[in-house]
Amino acid sequence: MQLATHPKSAFRAAIRITRGALAVTLFAVAVAGATTNASAQVPQYGNSINLDTARKVMVAAVAESKKNGWPMAVAVVDNAGQLVAYERMDNTQTASVHVAVEKAVSSATYRRSTKVFQDLVAGGGMGMRILGLPGAVPIEGGLVLMQDGKIVGAIGVSGMASDQDGVVAKAGVDAIK
């Protein structure tokens, strides 16, 4: 077997090796950067919400609901998804009793708003995988509750259209900012 001694052949081989090494390096940097960014963006759990704070969240959410004339069910859970406070207003549809709790649990356990899931499903394609996650509710109205930059619980609201549920949930979140 004869080795390539022609200068152009050696140069081409060196270019191929350099391109391959560059591609591997860029891939490794991209993966490391994505991993670092993803972990930095995930909110961490703090101490669980206490009853007094859960009541503040509840009072604000119910006040917003009443202001708009929207009969709602409102649930507040701790950071493990366990119910801390709950209120069902008069004339709230029966299904909302369960849905409000499930939205809160979904937000607490998946550490994100249920609207994130709603938007992913609405986008179709790969976003449809959300429907296979146990307990993930893809309907707006569930939000995490944060204190000192950490998740202490979540609120779930149901009773009207999902965007209206989201307005009431945000009022609850804003009560402890």
Tab-separated table of N, CA, C and O in Angstrom, residues 58-129:
chain	number	residue	atom	x	y	z
A	58	MET	N	-55.723	32.250	47.962
A	58	MET	CA	-57.126	31.907	47.736
A	58	MET	C	-58.015	33.154	47.745
A	58	MET	O	-58.846	33.344	46.855
A	59	VAL	N	-57.834	34.005	48.735
A	59	VAL	CA	-58.653	35.216	48.862
A	59	VAL	C	-58.497	36.100	47.616
A	59	VAL	O	-59.481	36.605	47.067
A	60	ALA	N	-57.276	36.286	47.153
A	60	ALA	CA	-57.036	37.123	45.974
A	60	ALA	C	-57.661	36.520	44.719
A	60	ALA	O	-58.262	37.236	43.911
A	61	ALA	N	-57.536	35.217	44.557
A	61	ALA	CA	-58.101	34.553	43.377
A	61	ALA	C	-59.631	34.629	43.392
A	61	ALA	O	-60.259	34.943	42.373
A	62	VAL	N	-60.234	34.356	44.534
A	62	VAL	CA	-61.696	34.403	44.646
A	62	VAL	C	-62.194	35.839	44.426
A	62	VAL	O	-63.217	36.052	43.762
A	63	ALA	N	-61.470	36.828	44.930
A	63	ALA	CA	-61.864	38.226	44.728
A	63	ALA	C	-61.858	38.580	43.241
A	63	ALA	O	-62.787	39.238	42.745
A	64	GLU	N	-60.849	38.141	42.517
A	64	GLU	CA	-60.780	38.390	41.071
A	64	GLU	C	-61.932	37.698	40.348
A	64	GLU	O	-62.556	38.269	39.448
A	65	SER	N	-62.218	36.490	40.764
A	65	SER	CA	-63.318	35.737	40.176
A	65	SER	C	-64.656	36.443	40.394
A	65	SER	O	-65.449	36.614	39.469
A	66	LYS	N	-64.885	36.890	41.612
A	66	LYS	CA	-66.136	37.589	41.938
A	66	LYS	C	-66.237	38.921	41.199
A	66	LYS	O	-67.309	39.293	40.713
A	67	LYS	N	-65.117	39.635	41.112
A	67	LYS	CA	-65.092	40.923	40.418
A	67	LYS	C	-65.590	40.779	38.977
A	67	LYS	O	-66.270	41.651	38.449
A	68	ASN	N	-65.236	39.654	38.355
A	68	ASN	CA	-65.609	39.401	36.961
A	68	ASN	C	-66.917	38.620	36.805
A	68	ASN	O	-67.352	38.393	35.682
A	69	GLY	N	-67.493	38.195	37.928
A	69	GLY	CA	-68.730	37.417	37.857
A	69	GLY	C	-68.533	36.009	37.322
A	69	GLY	O	-69.422	35.449	36.684
A	70	TRP	N	-67.363	35.450	37.605
A	70	TRP	CA	-67.043	34.115	37.111
A	70	TRP	C	-67.107	33.108	38.251
A	70	TRP	O	-66.290	33.164	39.174
A	71	PRO	N	-68.031	32.152	38.219
A	71	PRO	CA	-68.043	31.108	39.258
A	71	PRO	C	-66.876	30.134	39.032
A	71	PRO	O	-66.742	29.573	37.954
A	72	MET	N	-66.048	29.981	40.040
A	72	MET	CA	-64.818	29.202	39.895
A	72	MET	C	-64.583	28.267	41.064
A	72	MET	O	-65.062	28.502	42.168
A	73	ALA	N	-63.805	27.257	40.781
A	73	ALA	CA	-63.222	26.405	41.817
A	73	ALA	C	-61.739	26.762	41.861
A	73	ALA	O	-61.096	26.903	40.820
A	74	VAL	N	-61.203	26.956	43.074
A	74	VAL	CA	-59.807	27.365	43.246
A	74	VAL	C	-59.141	26.404	44.221
A	74	VAL	O	-59.648	26.184	45.325
A	75	ALA	N	-58.014	25.849	43.806
A	75	ALA	CA	-57.259	24.919	44.656
A	75	ALA	C	-55.832	25.419	44.827
A	75	ALA	O	-55.223	25.899	43.869
A	76	VAL	N	-55.311	25.307	46.034
A	76	VAL	CA	-53.911	25.617	46.310
A	76	VAL	C	-53.286	24.361	46.896
A	76	VAL	O	-53.810	23.789	47.861
A	77	VAL	N	-52.175	23.933	46.289
A	77	VAL	CA	-51.465	22.744	46.756
A	77	VAL	C	-50.059	23.132	47.192
A	77	VAL	O	-49.547	24.188	46.821
A	78	ASP	N	-49.431	22.259	47.970
A	78	ASP	CA	-48.038	22.492	48.355
A	78	ASP	C	-47.124	22.058	47.212
A	78	ASP	O	-47.599	21.637	46.151
A	79	ASN	N	-45.811	22.134	47.425
A	79	ASN	CA	-44.883	21.818	46.341
A	79	ASN	C	-44.829	20.329	45.982
A	79	ASN	O	-44.232	19.961	44.984
A	80	ALA	N	-45.486	19.494	46.757
A	80	ALA	CA	-45.582	18.070	46.429
A	80	ALA	C	-46.934	17.740	45.800
A	80	ALA	O	-47.229	16.590	45.522
A	81	GLY	N	-47.779	18.769	45.600
A	81	GLY	CA	-49.074	18.548	44.972
A	81	GLY	C	-50.177	18.143	45.934
A	81	GLY	O	-51.231	17.694	45.512
A	82	GLN	N	-49.948	18.327	47.239
A	82	GLN	CA	-50.961	17.966	48.245
A	82	GLN	C	-51.832	19.181	48.546
A	82	GLN	O	-51.328	20.282	48.756
A	83	LEU	N	-53.141	18.974	48.592
A	83	LEU	CA	-54.094	20.053	48.781
A	83	LEU	C	-53.897	20.747	50.126
A	83	LEU	O	-53.805	20.114	51.168
A	84	VAL	N	-53.840	22.093	50.099
A	84	VAL	CA	-53.690	22.904	51.303
A	84	VAL	C	-54.956	23.735	51.521
A	84	VAL	O	-55.428	23.873	52.638
A	85	ALA	N	-55.496	24.306	50.431
A	85	ALA	CA	-56.698	25.134	50.541
A	85	ALA	C	-57.542	24.953	49.284
A	85	ALA	O	-57.002	24.748	48.191
A	86	TYR	N	-58.850	25.057	49.461
A	86	TYR	CA	-59.763	24.858	48.337
A	86	TYR	C	-61.044	25.641	48.572
A	86	TYR	O	-61.530	25.718	49.697
A	87	GLU	N	-61.574	26.205	47.482
A	87	GLU	CA	-62.884	26.854	47.568
A	87	GLU	C	-63.619	26.670	46.248
A	87	GLU	O	-63.050	26.872	45.181
A	88	ARG	N	-64.878	26.303	46.358
A	88	ARG	CA	-65.751	26.220	45.191
A	88	ARG	C	-66.859	27.240	45.371
A	88	ARG	O	-67.633	27.165	46.326
A	89	MET	N	-66.933	28.185	44.473
A	89	MET	CA	-67.949	29.223	44.554
A	89	MET	C	-69.311	28.653	44.134
A	89	MET	O	-69.381	27.647	43.424
A	90	ASP	N	-70.373	29.300	44.580
A	90	ASP	CA	-71.723	28.894	44.176
A	90	ASP	C	-71.839	28.943	42.656
A	90	ASP	O	-71.273	29.823	42.007
A	91	ASN	N	-72.576	27.996	42.116
A	91	ASN	CA	-72.880	27.918	40.688
A	91	ASN	C	-71.678	27.540	39.816
A	91	ASN	O	-71.686	27.743	38.613
A	92	THR	N	-70.620	27.010	40.425
A	92	THR	CA	-69.479	26.521	39.647
A	92	THR	C	-69.847	25.175	39.043
A	92	THR	O	-70.451	24.338	39.701
A	93	GLN	N	-69.480	24.977	37.787
A	93	GLN	CA	-69.797	23.688	37.159
A	93	GLN	C	-69.129	22.551	37.926
A	93	GLN	O	-68.027	22.688	38.448
A	94	THR	N	-69.808	21.445	37.999
A	94	THR	CA	-69.378	20.300	38.809
A	94	THR	C	-67.993	19.785	38.407
A	94	THR	O	-67.166	19.486	39.263
A	95	ALA	N	-67.723	19.711	37.127
A	95	ALA	CA	-66.436	19.167	36.666
A	95	ALA	C	-65.256	19.992	37.156
A	95	ALA	O	-64.157	19.461	37.355
A	96	SER	N	-65.473	21.287	37.374
A	96	SER	CA	-64.380	22.175	37.785
A	96	SER	C	-63.839	21.851	39.170
A	96	SER	O	-62.701	22.203	39.485
A	97	VAL	N	-64.637	21.177	39.981
A	97	VAL	CA	-64.184	20.785	41.318
A	97	VAL	C	-62.902	19.954	41.206
A	97	VAL	O	-61.911	20.224	41.879
A	98	HIS	N	-62.912	18.983	40.343
A	98	HIS	CA	-61.770	18.095	40.160
A	98	HIS	C	-60.681	18.754	39.297
A	98	HIS	O	-59.488	18.636	39.580
A	99	VAL	N	-61.096	19.468	38.254
A	99	VAL	CA	-60.141	20.055	37.308
A	99	VAL	C	-59.225	21.070	37.991
A	99	VAL	O	-58.021	21.105	37.722
A	100	ALA	N	-59.763	21.890	38.879
A	100	ALA	CA	-58.941	22.894	39.576
A	100	ALA	C	-57.815	22.226	40.359
A	100	ALA	O	-56.664	22.677	40.318
A	101	VAL	N	-58.141	21.164	41.058
A	101	VAL	CA	-57.122	20.446	41.836
A	101	VAL	C	-56.079	19.848	40.889
A	101	VAL	O	-54.867	19.956	41.138
A	102	GLU	N	-56.511	19.247	39.796
A	102	GLU	CA	-55.572	18.621	38.863
A	102	GLU	C	-54.649	19.644	38.209
A	102	GLU	O	-53.470	19.372	37.974
A	103	LYS	N	-55.153	20.832	37.904
A	103	LYS	CA	-54.298	21.887	37.345
A	103	LYS	C	-53.228	22.290	38.357
A	103	LYS	O	-52.058	22.469	38.001
A	104	ALA	N	-53.620	22.448	39.608
A	104	ALA	CA	-52.648	22.817	40.646
A	104	ALA	C	-51.589	21.731	40.811
A	104	ALA	O	-50.387	22.022	40.881
A	105	VAL	N	-52.014	20.484	40.878
A	105	VAL	CA	-51.080	19.367	41.038
A	105	VAL	C	-50.124	19.294	39.843
A	105	VAL	O	-48.908	19.118	40.007
A	106	SER	N	-50.654	19.466	38.638
A	106	SER	CA	-49.818	19.437	37.437
A	106	SER	C	-48.745	20.516	37.489
A	106	SER	O	-47.569	20.246	37.222
A	107	SER	N	-49.132	21.732	37.861
A	107	SER	CA	-48.157	22.828	37.941
A	107	SER	C	-47.092	22.568	39.001
A	107	SER	O	-45.914	22.810	38.773
A	108	ALA	N	-47.517	22.080	40.157
A	108	ALA	CA	-46.562	21.824	41.245
A	108	ALA	C	-45.601	20.695	40.890
A	108	ALA	O	-44.387	20.823	41.095
A	109	THR	N	-46.110	19.608	40.370
A	109	THR	CA	-45.256	18.444	40.139
A	109	THR	C	-44.384	18.567	38.890
A	109	THR	O	-43.283	18.025	38.855
A	110	TYR	N	-44.857	19.299	37.877
A	110	TYR	CA	-44.053	19.497	36.671
A	110	TYR	C	-43.312	20.835	36.676
A	110	TYR	O	-42.608	21.161	35.731
A	111	ARG	N	-43.489	21.638	37.727
A	111	ARG	CA	-42.773	22.893	37.927
A	111	ARG	C	-42.965	23.887	36.776
A	111	ARG	O	-42.043	24.594	36.388
A	112	ARG	N	-44.189	23.969	36.282
A	112	ARG	CA	-44.469	24.921	35.205
A	112	ARG	C	-45.961	25.183	35.101
A	112	ARG	O	-46.768	24.427	35.613
A	113	SER	N	-46.299	26.237	34.412
A	113	SER	CA	-47.684	26.595	34.157
A	113	SER	C	-48.345	25.543	33.270
A	113	SER	O	-47.700	24.992	32.367
A	114	THR	N	-49.612	25.292	33.495
A	114	THR	CA	-50.318	24.362	32.612
A	114	THR	C	-50.481	24.955	31.217
A	114	THR	O	-50.672	24.222	30.252
A	115	LYS	N	-50.362	26.275	31.089
A	115	LYS	CA	-50.439	26.900	29.768
A	115	LYS	C	-49.259	26.466	28.894
A	115	LYS	O	-49.388	26.378	27.669
A	116	VAL	N	-48.125	26.178	29.492
A	116	VAL	CA	-46.982	25.666	28.725
A	116	VAL	C	-47.392	24.384	28.012
A	116	VAL	O	-47.126	24.211	26.816
A	117	PHE	N	-48.056	23.493	28.730
A	117	PHE	CA	-48.526	22.241	28.128
A	117	PHE	C	-49.584	22.524	27.065
A	117	PHE	O	-49.596	21.912	26.005
A	118	GLN	N	-50.498	23.453	27.367
A	118	GLN	CA	-51.553	23.805	26.409
A	118	GLN	C	-50.938	24.282	25.091
A	118	GLN	O	-51.354	23.855	24.014
A	119	ASP	N	-49.949	25.148	25.183
A	119	ASP	CA	-49.306	25.690	23.990
A	119	ASP	C	-48.559	24.609	23.208
A	119	ASP	O	-48.563	24.617	21.974
A	120	LEU	N	-47.910	23.693	23.908
A	120	LEU	CA	-47.201	22.604	23.228
A	120	LEU	C	-48.167	21.706	22.463
A	120	LEU	O	-47.922	21.342	21.321
A	121	VAL	N	-49.274	21.372	23.093
A	121	VAL	CA	-50.271	20.525	22.431
A	121	VAL	C	-50.878	21.270	21.243
A	121	VAL	O	-51.069	20.699	20.168
A	122	ALA	N	-51.170	22.549	21.419
A	122	ALA	CA	-51.755	23.348	20.343
A	122	ALA	C	-50.815	23.427	19.139
A	122	ALA	O	-51.276	23.513	17.999
A	123	GLY	N	-49.516	23.368	19.395
A	123	GLY	CA	-48.531	23.405	18.322
A	123	GLY	C	-48.460	22.114	17.521
A	123	GLY	O	-47.886	22.076	16.442
A	124	GLY	N	-49.041	21.047	18.055
A	124	GLY	CA	-49.042	19.771	17.349
A	124	GLY	C	-47.667	19.133	17.303
A	124	GLY	O	-46.775	19.475	18.077
A	125	GLY	N	-47.488	18.224	16.393
A	125	GLY	CA	-46.207	17.551	16.207
A	125	GLY	C	-45.677	16.928	17.489
A	125	GLY	O	-46.390	16.223	18.195
A	126	MET	N	-44.417	17.239	17.795
A	126	MET	CA	-43.759	16.675	18.973
A	126	MET	C	-44.431	17.119	20.271
A	126	MET	O	-44.330	16.450	21.285
A	127	GLY	N	-45.117	18.261	20.258
A	127	GLY	CA	-45.812	18.748	21.446
A	127	GLY	C	-46.921	17.828	21.914
A	127	GLY	O	-47.328	17.868	23.077
A	128	MET	N	-47.404	16.991	21.032
A	128	MET	CA	-48.481	16.055	21.390
A	128	MET	C	-48.014	15.010	22.402
A	128	MET	O	-48.839	14.369	23.052
A	129	ARG	N	-46.702	14.862	22.568
A	129	ARG	CA	-46.175	13.899	23.547
A	129	ARG	C	-46.631	14.235	24.955
A	129	ARG	O	-46.700	13.362	25.810
